[in-house]
């Protein structure tokens, strides 16, 4: 069974540019989460999709971040325009419905560097 | 709101020695607790989880953790560390559909 995949693995962009990160969850997992780790600090929750609906986006830092999950399969996270403080590692995770929803499977992350 | 504290930023142990990584949590109800490991260049791998029942849980790679409600702790242990255990370890509490992580503890293993 394929795990959670993320693309790209690394991205280096200049301040003001746009970047789109992609996450493909485990097949059949309705729950999809985005997290971010900035500057070696704790991993912080960004948002949670259930299928194509945003269940909780309380962790999104500001309106420069836009997440979508069309069709309830893969998800994208767009940062526009990127700022220096957006640098970090962006993790995606997925989980099943029900009690299994708490067991999240993480992807390898996308390391974003904004210069 | 839930929170997780990992008091040790960095721990160094000798190969073959025992290991204990500390984790304290704050949560109003019975928590779902997790330990993850991240090796360089890899994603987060689940080591073990506690949902309910036996407070001593076994995980992969020879790790175990003990849930102590009275101390709000979920410490990770391994009797004998291997060089391949060098990595960053994260404790997390799950609630309301999302996980809250500690800052992580980096483990260095001396030969």
Coordinates of N, CA and C in Angstrom, one line a residue:
Chain A
X1 N 0.9 -1.2 0.0 CA 0.0 0.0 0.0 C 0.9 1.2 0.0
X2 N 0.6 2.2 -0.9 CA 1.4 3.4 -1.0 C 1.1 4.3 0.2
X3 N 2.1 5.0 0.7 CA 1.9 5.9 1.8 C 1.5 7.2 1.3
X4 N 1.5 8.2 2.2 CA 1.3 9.6 1.8 C 2.5 10.1 1.0
X5 N 2.2 10.7 -0.1 CA 3.3 11.3 -0.9 C 3.1 12.8 -1.0
X6 N 4.2 13.5 -1.1 CA 4.2 15.0 -1.2 C 5.1 15.4 -2.3
X7 N 4.7 16.5 -2.9 CA 5.5 17.0 -4.0 C 5.5 18.5 -4.0
X8 N 6.6 19.2 -4.2 CA 8.0 18.7 -4.3 C 8.6 18.3 -3.0
X9 N 9.7 17.7 -2.9 CA 10.4 17.5 -1.7 C 11.1 18.7 -1.2
X10 N 11.5 19.5 -2.1 CA 12.2 20.8 -1.7 C 11.7 21.9 -2.7
X11 N 11.6 23.1 -2.2 CA 11.3 24.2 -3.1 C 12.0 25.5 -2.5
X12 N 12.7 26.1 -3.4 CA 13.3 27.4 -3.0 C 12.7 28.5 -3.9
X13 N 12.1 29.5 -3.3 CA 11.5 30.5 -4.1 C 11.9 31.9 -3.4
X14 N 11.7 32.9 -4.2 CA 12.0 34.3 -3.7 C 10.8 34.9 -3.0
X15 N 11.0 35.7 -2.1 CA 9.9 36.4 -1.5 C 9.0 37.1 -2.5
X16 N 7.7 36.9 -2.3 CA 6.8 37.5 -3.3 C 6.3 36.5 -4.3
X17 N 7.0 35.4 -4.5 CA 6.6 34.4 -5.5 C 5.5 33.5 -4.9
X18 N 5.0 32.7 -5.8 CA 3.9 31.8 -5.4 C 4.4 30.3 -5.5
X19 N 4.0 29.5 -4.5 CA 4.4 28.1 -4.5 C 3.2 27.3 -4.2
X20 N 3.1 26.2 -4.9 CA 2.0 25.2 -4.6 C 2.5 23.9 -4.2
X21 N 2.1 23.4 -3.1 CA 2.5 22.1 -2.6 C 1.4 21.1 -2.8
X22 N 1.8 19.9 -3.1 CA 0.8 18.9 -3.3 C 0.9 17.7 -2.3
X23 N -0.2 17.2 -2.0 CA -0.2 16.0 -1.1 C -1.2 15.0 -1.7
X24 N -0.7 13.7 -1.8 CA -1.6 12.6 -2.1 C -1.7 11.7 -0.9
X25 N -2.9 11.6 -0.4 CA -3.1 10.8 0.8 C -3.2 9.3 0.5
X26 N -3.2 8.5 1.5 CA -3.4 7.1 1.3 C -4.8 6.9 0.7
X27 N -4.9 6.0 -0.3 CA -6.2 5.7 -0.9 C -7.2 5.3 0.1
X28 N -8.4 5.9 0.0 CA -9.5 5.6 0.9 C -9.5 6.4 2.2
X29 N -8.5 7.2 2.5 CA -8.5 8.0 3.7 C -9.3 9.3 3.4
X30 N -10.3 9.5 4.2 CA -11.2 10.7 4.0 C -10.6 11.9 4.6
X31 N -9.8 11.7 5.7 CA -9.2 12.8 6.4 C -7.9 13.1 5.9
X32 N -7.6 14.4 5.7 CA -6.4 14.9 5.2 C -6.0 16.2 6.0
X33 N -4.8 16.2 6.5 CA -4.3 17.3 7.3 C -3.0 17.9 6.8
X34 N -2.9 19.2 7.0 CA -1.7 19.9 6.7 C -1.1 20.4 8.0
X35 N 0.2 20.2 8.2 CA 1.0 20.7 9.4 C 2.2 21.4 8.8
X36 N 2.8 22.2 9.7 CA 4.0 22.9 9.3 C 5.0 23.0 10.5
X37 N 6.3 22.9 10.2 CA 7.3 23.1 11.2 C 8.2 24.2 10.7
X38 N 8.2 25.2 11.5 CA 9.0 26.4 11.2 C 10.2 26.5 12.1
X39 N 11.4 26.7 11.5 CA 12.6 27.0 12.3 C 12.9 26.0 13.4
X40 N 12.6 24.7 13.2 CA 13.0 23.8 14.3 C 12.1 23.8 15.5
X41 N 11.0 24.5 15.3 CA 10.0 24.6 16.5 C 9.0 23.4 16.4
X42 N 7.9 23.5 17.1 CA 7.0 22.4 17.1 C 6.3 22.3 15.8
X43 N 5.8 21.1 15.5 CA 5.0 20.9 14.3 C 3.6 21.4 14.6
X44 N 3.1 22.4 13.8 CA 1.8 23.0 14.1 C 0.8 22.6 13.1
X45 N -0.4 22.4 13.5 CA -1.6 22.1 12.7 C -1.9 23.3 11.9
X46 N -2.3 23.1 10.6 CA -2.7 24.1 9.7 C -4.2 24.0 9.5
X47 N -4.6 22.8 8.9 CA -6.0 22.6 8.6 C -6.3 21.1 8.4
X48 N -7.6 20.8 8.3 CA -8.1 19.5 8.3 C -9.2 19.4 7.3
X49 N -9.1 18.5 6.3 CA -10.2 18.2 5.3 C -10.9 16.9 5.7
X50 N -12.2 16.9 5.6 CA -12.9 15.6 5.5 C -13.5 15.5 4.1
X51 N -12.9 14.6 3.4 CA -13.2 14.5 1.9 C -12.9 15.9 1.3
X52 N -13.8 16.5 0.6 CA -13.4 17.8 0.0 C -13.7 19.0 0.9
X53 N -14.3 18.8 2.1 CA -14.7 19.9 2.9 C -13.7 20.3 3.9
X54 N -13.5 21.5 4.2 CA -12.6 22.0 5.2 C -13.3 21.8 6.6
X55 N -12.8 20.9 7.4 CA -13.4 20.7 8.7 C -12.9 21.7 9.7
X56 N -11.7 22.0 9.6 CA -11.0 22.9 10.6 C -9.8 23.6 10.0
X57 N -9.9 24.9 9.8 CA -8.8 25.6 9.2 C -8.3 26.7 10.2
X58 N -8.4 26.4 11.5 CA -8.0 27.3 12.6 C -6.5 27.6 12.6
X59 N -5.7 26.7 12.1 CA -4.3 26.9 12.1 C -3.7 27.6 10.9
X60 N -4.5 28.0 10.0 CA -4.0 28.7 8.8 C -3.5 30.1 9.3
X61 N -2.2 30.4 9.0 CA -1.7 31.6 9.5 C -2.3 32.9 9.0
X62 N -2.7 33.0 7.7 CA -3.2 34.2 7.2 C -3.8 33.9 5.8
X63 N -4.3 34.9 5.1 CA -5.0 34.6 3.9 C -4.1 34.5 2.7
X64 N -2.8 34.5 3.0 CA -1.8 34.2 1.9 C -1.8 32.6 1.6
X65 N -2.4 31.9 2.5 CA -2.4 30.4 2.4 C -3.8 30.0 1.9
X66 N -3.8 29.2 0.9 CA -5.0 28.6 0.4 C -4.9 27.1 0.1
X67 N -5.8 26.4 0.8 CA -5.7 24.9 0.6 C -7.0 24.5 -0.1
X68 N -6.8 23.5 -0.9 CA -7.9 22.9 -1.7 C -7.8 21.4 -1.7
X69 N -9.0 20.8 -1.8 CA -9.0 19.3 -2.0 C -10.2 19.0 -2.9
X70 N -10.0 19.2 -4.1 CA -11.0 19.0 -5.1 C -11.3 17.5 -5.3
X71 N -12.5 17.1 -5.2 CA -12.8 15.7 -5.4 C -12.5 14.8 -4.3
X72 N -12.0 15.4 -3.2 CA -11.7 14.6 -2.0 C -10.5 13.6 -2.1
X73 N -9.7 13.9 -3.1 CA -8.5 13.0 -3.2 C -7.3 13.8 -2.8
X74 N -6.5 14.2 -3.8 CA -5.2 15.0 -3.4 C -5.6 16.4 -3.0
X75 N -4.6 17.0 -2.3 CA -4.8 18.3 -1.8 C -3.6 19.2 -2.3
X76 N -3.9 20.5 -2.4 CA -2.8 21.5 -2.7 C -2.9 22.5 -1.6
X77 N -1.7 23.1 -1.3 CA -1.6 24.2 -0.4 C -0.8 25.2 -1.2
X78 N -1.4 26.4 -1.4 CA -0.7 27.4 -2.2 C -0.4 28.6 -1.2
X79 N 0.8 29.1 -1.4 CA 1.2 30.2 -0.6 C 1.5 31.4 -1.6
X80 N 0.7 32.5 -1.5 CA 0.8 33.6 -2.4 C 0.4 34.9 -1.8
X81 N 1.3 35.8 -1.8 CA 2.8 35.7 -2.1 C 3.6 35.2 -0.9
X82 N 4.6 34.5 -1.1 CA 5.4 33.9 0.0 C 6.2 35.0 0.7
X83 N 6.3 34.8 2.0 CA 7.2 35.7 2.8 C 8.3 34.9 3.5
X84 N 9.3 35.5 4.0 CA 10.4 34.8 4.6 C 10.0 33.9 5.7
X85 N 9.0 34.3 6.5 CA 8.6 33.5 7.6 C 7.9 32.3 7.3
X86 N 7.6 32.1 6.0 CA 6.9 30.9 5.5 C 7.8 29.7 5.4
X87 N 9.1 30.0 5.4 CA 10.1 28.9 5.3 C 9.9 27.9 6.4
X88 N 10.0 26.6 6.0 CA 9.8 25.5 7.0 C 9.5 24.2 6.2
X89 N 9.1 23.3 7.0 CA 8.8 22.0 6.4 C 7.3 21.8 6.6
X90 N 6.6 21.5 5.4 CA 5.2 21.3 5.4 C 4.9 19.9 5.3
X91 N 4.1 19.4 6.3 CA 3.8 17.9 6.3 C 2.3 17.8 6.0
X92 N 2.0 16.7 5.3 CA 0.7 16.3 5.1 C 0.5 15.0 5.7
X93 N -0.7 14.7 6.2 CA -1.1 13.5 6.9 C -2.5 13.1 6.4
X94 N -2.7 11.8 6.5 CA -4.1 11.3 6.2 C -4.5 10.3 7.2
X95 N -5.8 10.1 7.4 CA -6.3 9.0 8.3 C -7.7 8.6 7.8
X96 N -8.1 7.5 8.4 CA -9.4 6.9 8.1 C -10.5 7.7 8.9
X97 N -11.7 7.3 8.6 CA -12.8 7.9 9.4 C -13.0 7.1 10.7
X98 N -13.8 7.6 11.6 CA -14.0 7.0 12.9 C -12.9 7.0 13.9
X99 N -12.8 6.0 14.7 CA -11.8 6.1 15.7 C -10.4 6.0 15.1
X100 N -10.3 5.4 13.9 CA -9.0 5.4 13.3 C -8.5 6.8 12.8
X101 N -9.4 7.8 12.9 CA -9.0 9.1 12.5 C -7.9 9.7 13.3
X102 N -7.7 9.2 14.5 CA -6.6 9.7 15.3 C -5.3 9.2 14.9
X103 N -5.2 8.1 14.2 CA -3.9 7.5 13.8 C -3.6 8.1 12.4
X104 N -2.8 9.1 12.4 CA -2.5 9.8 11.2 C -1.2 9.3 10.6
X105 N -1.2 9.2 9.3 CA 0.0 8.7 8.5 C 0.6 9.9 7.8
X106 N 1.8 10.2 8.1 CA 2.5 11.4 7.6 C 3.3 11.1 6.3
X107 N 3.3 12.1 5.5 CA 4.2 12.1 4.3 C 5.6 12.6 4.7
X108 N 6.5 12.6 3.8 CA 7.9 13.0 4.0 C 8.1 14.5 4.2
X109 N 7.1 15.2 3.8 CA 7.2 16.7 4.0 C 7.8 17.4 2.7
X110 N 7.5 18.6 2.6 CA 8.1 19.5 1.6 C 8.8 20.6 2.4
X111 N 10.1 20.7 2.1 CA 10.9 21.8 2.7 C 10.9 23.0 1.8
X112 N 10.3 24.1 2.3 CA 10.1 25.3 1.6 C 11.1 26.3 2.1
X113 N 11.9 26.9 1.3 CA 12.8 28.0 1.6 C 12.4 29.2 0.8
X114 N 12.2 30.3 1.5 CA 11.8 31.6 0.9 C 13.0 32.5 1.1
X115 N 13.6 33.0 0.0 CA 14.8 33.8 0.2 C 14.5 35.3 -0.2
Chain B
X1 N -7.5 24.0 25.6 CA -6.7 23.6 24.5 C -5.6 22.7 25.0
X2 N -5.2 21.7 24.1 CA -4.2 20.8 24.6 C -2.8 21.3 24.3
X3 N -1.8 20.8 25.0 CA -0.4 21.2 24.8 C 0.5 20.0 25.2
X4 N 1.7 20.0 24.6 CA 2.6 18.9 24.9 C 4.0 19.6 25.2
X5 N 4.6 19.1 26.2 CA 6.0 19.5 26.6 C 7.0 18.4 26.5
X6 N 8.0 18.6 25.8 CA 9.1 17.7 25.8 C 10.3 18.4 26.4
X7 N 10.6 18.2 27.7 CA 11.6 19.0 28.4 C 13.0 19.0 27.8
X8 N 13.4 17.9 27.2 CA 14.7 17.7 26.7 C 14.8 17.9 25.2
X9 N 15.6 19.0 24.9 CA 15.8 19.3 23.5 C 16.7 18.3 22.8
X10 N 17.7 17.9 23.5 CA 18.8 17.1 23.0 C 19.2 16.1 24.0
X11 N 19.3 14.8 23.7 CA 19.8 13.8 24.6 C 20.9 12.9 23.8
X12 N 21.9 12.6 24.6 CA 23.0 11.8 24.0 C 23.1 10.6 24.9
X13 N 23.1 9.4 24.3 CA 23.3 8.1 25.0 C 24.3 7.3 24.3
X14 N 24.9 6.4 25.0 CA 25.8 5.4 24.4 C 25.1 4.3 23.8
X15 N 25.6 3.7 22.7 CA 24.9 2.5 22.1 C 24.9 1.4 23.1
X16 N 23.7 0.8 23.3 CA 23.5 -0.3 24.2 C 22.9 0.2 25.5
X17 N 23.0 1.5 25.8 CA 22.5 2.0 27.0 C 20.9 2.2 26.9
X18 N 20.3 2.3 28.1 CA 18.9 2.5 28.1 C 18.5 4.0 27.8
X19 N 17.3 4.2 27.4 CA 16.8 5.5 26.9 C 15.4 5.8 27.5
X20 N 15.3 7.0 28.0 CA 13.9 7.5 28.3 C 13.8 8.9 27.9
X21 N 12.8 9.1 27.0 CA 12.4 10.5 26.5 C 11.1 10.9 27.2
X22 N 11.2 12.1 27.8 CA 10.1 12.6 28.6 C 9.0 13.3 27.8
X23 N 7.8 13.2 28.2 CA 6.7 13.9 27.5 C 5.6 14.2 28.6
X24 N 5.2 15.4 28.7 CA 4.1 15.8 29.5 C 3.0 16.5 28.7
X25 N 1.8 16.2 29.0 CA 0.7 16.8 28.1 C -0.3 17.5 29.0
X26 N -1.1 18.3 28.4 CA -2.2 19.0 29.1 C -3.4 18.8 28.2
X27 N -4.4 18.2 28.8 CA -5.6 18.0 28.0 C -6.7 17.7 29.0
X28 N -7.9 18.2 28.8 CA -9.0 18.1 29.8 C -9.6 16.7 29.9
X29 N -9.6 15.9 28.9 CA -10.2 14.6 28.9 C -9.1 13.5 28.7
X30 N -9.5 12.3 28.6 CA -8.6 11.2 28.3 C -8.0 11.4 26.9
X31 N -6.7 11.5 26.9 CA -6.1 11.9 25.6 C -5.7 10.7 24.7
X32 N -5.6 10.9 23.5 CA -5.0 10.0 22.6 C -3.5 10.4 22.4
X33 N -2.6 9.6 22.7 CA -1.2 10.0 22.8 C -0.4 9.2 21.8
X34 N 0.6 9.8 21.3 CA 1.4 9.2 20.2 C 2.9 9.6 20.4
X35 N 3.8 8.7 19.9 CA 5.2 9.0 19.7 C 5.5 8.8 18.3
X36 N 6.2 9.8 17.7 CA 6.6 9.7 16.3 C 8.2 9.8 16.3
X37 N 8.8 9.3 15.2 CA 10.2 9.5 15.0 C 10.4 10.0 13.6
X38 N 11.4 10.9 13.5 CA 11.7 11.4 12.2 C 13.2 11.3 12.0
X39 N 13.6 10.4 11.1 CA 15.0 10.2 10.7 C 15.4 11.3 9.7
X40 N 16.6 11.6 9.5 CA 17.0 12.6 8.5 C 16.5 12.3 7.2
X41 N 15.8 13.2 6.5 CA 15.3 13.1 5.2 C 14.1 12.2 5.1
X42 N 13.5 11.8 6.2 CA 12.4 11.0 6.2 C 11.1 11.7 6.8
X43 N 10.0 11.1 6.6 CA 8.8 11.7 7.2 C 8.6 11.2 8.6
X44 N 7.5 11.5 9.2 CA 7.2 11.1 10.6 C 6.7 9.7 10.6
X45 N 7.3 8.9 11.4 CA 6.9 7.5 11.5 C 6.3 7.3 12.9
X46 N 5.1 6.6 12.9 CA 4.5 6.4 14.2 C 5.2 5.2 14.9
X47 N 5.6 5.5 16.1 CA 6.3 4.5 16.9 C 5.3 3.7 17.7
X48 N 4.4 4.4 18.4 CA 3.3 3.8 19.2 C 2.3 4.7 19.5
X49 N 1.1 4.2 20.1 CA 0.0 5.1 20.4 C -0.7 4.5 21.6
X50 N -1.4 5.4 22.3 CA -2.2 5.0 23.5 C -3.6 5.6 23.3
X51 N -4.6 4.8 23.3 CA -6.0 5.2 23.2 C -6.7 5.0 24.5
X52 N -6.5 3.8 25.0 CA -7.2 3.4 26.3 C -6.6 2.0 26.7
X53 N -7.0 1.5 27.9 CA -6.6 0.2 28.3 C -5.3 0.2 29.0
X54 N -4.5 -0.9 28.7 CA -3.2 -1.0 29.4 C -2.4 0.2 29.2
X55 N -1.9 0.7 30.3 CA -1.1 1.9 30.3 C 0.3 1.8 29.8
X56 N 0.8 0.6 29.6 CA 2.1 0.3 29.1 C 1.9 -0.2 27.6
X57 N 2.3 0.6 26.7 CA 2.1 0.2 25.3 C 3.4 -0.1 24.6
X58 N 3.4 -1.1 23.8 CA 4.5 -1.5 23.0 C 4.4 -1.0 21.6
X59 N 5.6 -0.6 21.1 CA 5.6 -0.1 19.7 C 6.6 -0.8 18.8
X60 N 6.9 -0.2 17.7 CA 7.9 -0.8 16.8 C 9.3 -0.5 17.3
X61 N 10.2 -1.2 16.7 CA 11.6 -1.0 16.9 C 12.0 -1.2 18.4
X62 N 11.3 -1.9 19.2 CA 11.6 -2.2 20.6 C 11.3 -1.1 21.6
X63 N 10.5 -0.1 21.1 CA 10.1 1.0 22.0 C 8.9 0.7 22.8
X64 N 8.8 1.3 24.0 CA 7.5 1.2 24.7 C 7.3 2.6 25.4
X65 N 6.1 2.8 25.8 CA 5.8 4.0 26.5 C 4.7 3.7 27.6
X66 N 4.8 4.5 28.7 CA 3.9 4.3 29.8 C 3.0 5.6 30.0
X67 N 1.7 5.4 30.0 CA 0.8 6.5 30.3 C 0.6 6.6 31.8
X68 N 0.8 7.7 32.3 CA 0.6 8.0 33.8 C -0.3 9.2 33.9
X69 N -1.6 8.9 34.1 CA -2.6 9.9 34.2 C -2.2 10.9 35.4
X70 N -1.8 10.4 36.5 CA -1.6 11.2 37.7 C -0.4 12.2 37.4
X71 N 0.5 11.9 36.5 CA 1.6 12.8 36.2 C 1.4 13.4 34.9
X72 N 0.3 13.2 34.2 CA 0.1 13.7 32.8 C 1.4 13.5 32.0
X73 N 1.9 12.2 32.0 CA 3.1 11.9 31.3 C 2.9 10.7 30.4
X74 N 3.7 10.7 29.4 CA 3.7 9.6 28.4 C 5.2 9.4 27.9
X75 N 6.0 8.9 28.8 CA 7.4 8.8 28.5 C 7.8 7.6 27.6
X76 N 8.7 7.8 26.7 CA 9.1 6.8 25.8 C 10.4 6.1 26.3
X77 N 10.5 4.8 26.2 CA 11.6 4.1 26.7 C 12.1 3.0 25.8
X78 N 13.4 2.7 25.9 CA 14.0 1.6 25.1 C 15.1 1.0 26.0
X79 N 15.1 -0.3 26.2 CA 16.1 -0.9 27.1 C 17.5 -0.7 26.6
X80 N 17.7 -0.8 25.2 CA 19.1 -0.8 24.7 C 19.0 -0.1 23.3
X81 N 19.7 1.0 23.3 CA 19.6 1.8 22.1 C 20.6 1.4 21.0
X82 N 20.2 1.4 19.8 CA 21.0 1.1 18.7 C 21.4 2.4 17.9
X83 N 22.5 2.3 17.2 CA 23.0 3.5 16.5 C 21.9 4.1 15.5
X84 N 21.1 3.1 15.0 CA 20.1 3.5 14.0 C 18.9 4.3 14.7
X85 N 18.9 4.3 16.0 CA 17.8 5.1 16.7 C 18.1 6.6 16.7
X86 N 19.2 7.0 16.3 CA 19.5 8.4 16.3 C 18.6 9.1 15.3
X87 N 17.8 10.1 15.9 CA 16.7 10.7 15.1 C 16.1 11.8 16.0
X88 N 15.0 12.4 15.5 CA 14.3 13.3 16.3 C 12.9 12.6 16.7
X89 N 12.6 12.8 17.9 CA 11.4 12.1 18.4 C 10.3 13.2 18.9
X90 N 9.1 12.9 18.5 CA 8.0 13.8 18.8 C 6.9 13.1 19.6
X91 N 6.5 13.8 20.6 CA 5.3 13.3 21.4 C 4.1 14.1 20.9
X92 N 3.0 13.5 20.8 CA 1.8 14.3 20.3 C 0.6 13.8 21.1
X93 N -0.4 14.7 21.2 CA -1.7 14.4 21.7 C -2.7 14.7 20.7
X94 N -3.7 13.8 20.5 CA -4.7 13.9 19.4 C -6.0 14.2 20.1
X95 N -6.7 15.2 19.5 CA -8.0 15.6 20.0 C -8.7 16.4 18.9
X96 N -10.0 16.2 18.8 CA -10.8 17.0 17.9 C -10.3 17.0 16.5
X97 N -9.8 15.9 16.1 CA -9.4 15.7 14.7 C -8.0 16.2 14.3
X98 N -7.3 16.7 15.3 CA -5.9 17.2 14.9 C -5.0 16.8 16.0
X99 N -3.7 16.8 15.7 CA -2.7 16.5 16.7 C -1.9 17.7 17.1
X100 N -1.5 17.8 18.4 CA -0.7 18.8 18.9 C 0.6 18.2 19.3
X101 N 1.7 18.7 18.8 CA 3.0 18.1 19.0 C 3.9 18.9 20.0
X102 N 4.8 18.2 20.6 CA 5.9 18.8 21.4 C 6.9 19.4 20.4
X103 N 7.9 20.0 21.0 CA 9.0 20.6 20.2 C 10.0 19.6 19.6
X104 N 9.9 18.4 20.1 CA 10.8 17.3 19.7 C 12.1 17.2 20.5
X105 N 12.6 16.0 20.6 CA 13.9 15.7 21.3 C 14.8 15.0 20.3
X106 N 16.0 15.6 20.1 CA 16.9 15.0 19.2 C 17.8 14.0 20.0
X107 N 17.9 12.8 19.5 CA 18.7 11.8 20.1 C 19.9 11.5 19.3
X108 N 21.1 11.6 20.0 CA 22.4 11.3 19.5 C 22.8 10.0 20.1
X109 N 23.4 9.1 19.4 CA 23.8 7.8 19.9 C 25.4 7.7 19.7
X110 N 26.1 7.6 20.8 CA 27.5 7.5 20.8 C 27.9 6.1 20.6
X111 N 29.0 5.8 19.8 CA 29.4 4.4 19.6 C 30.1 3.9 20.9

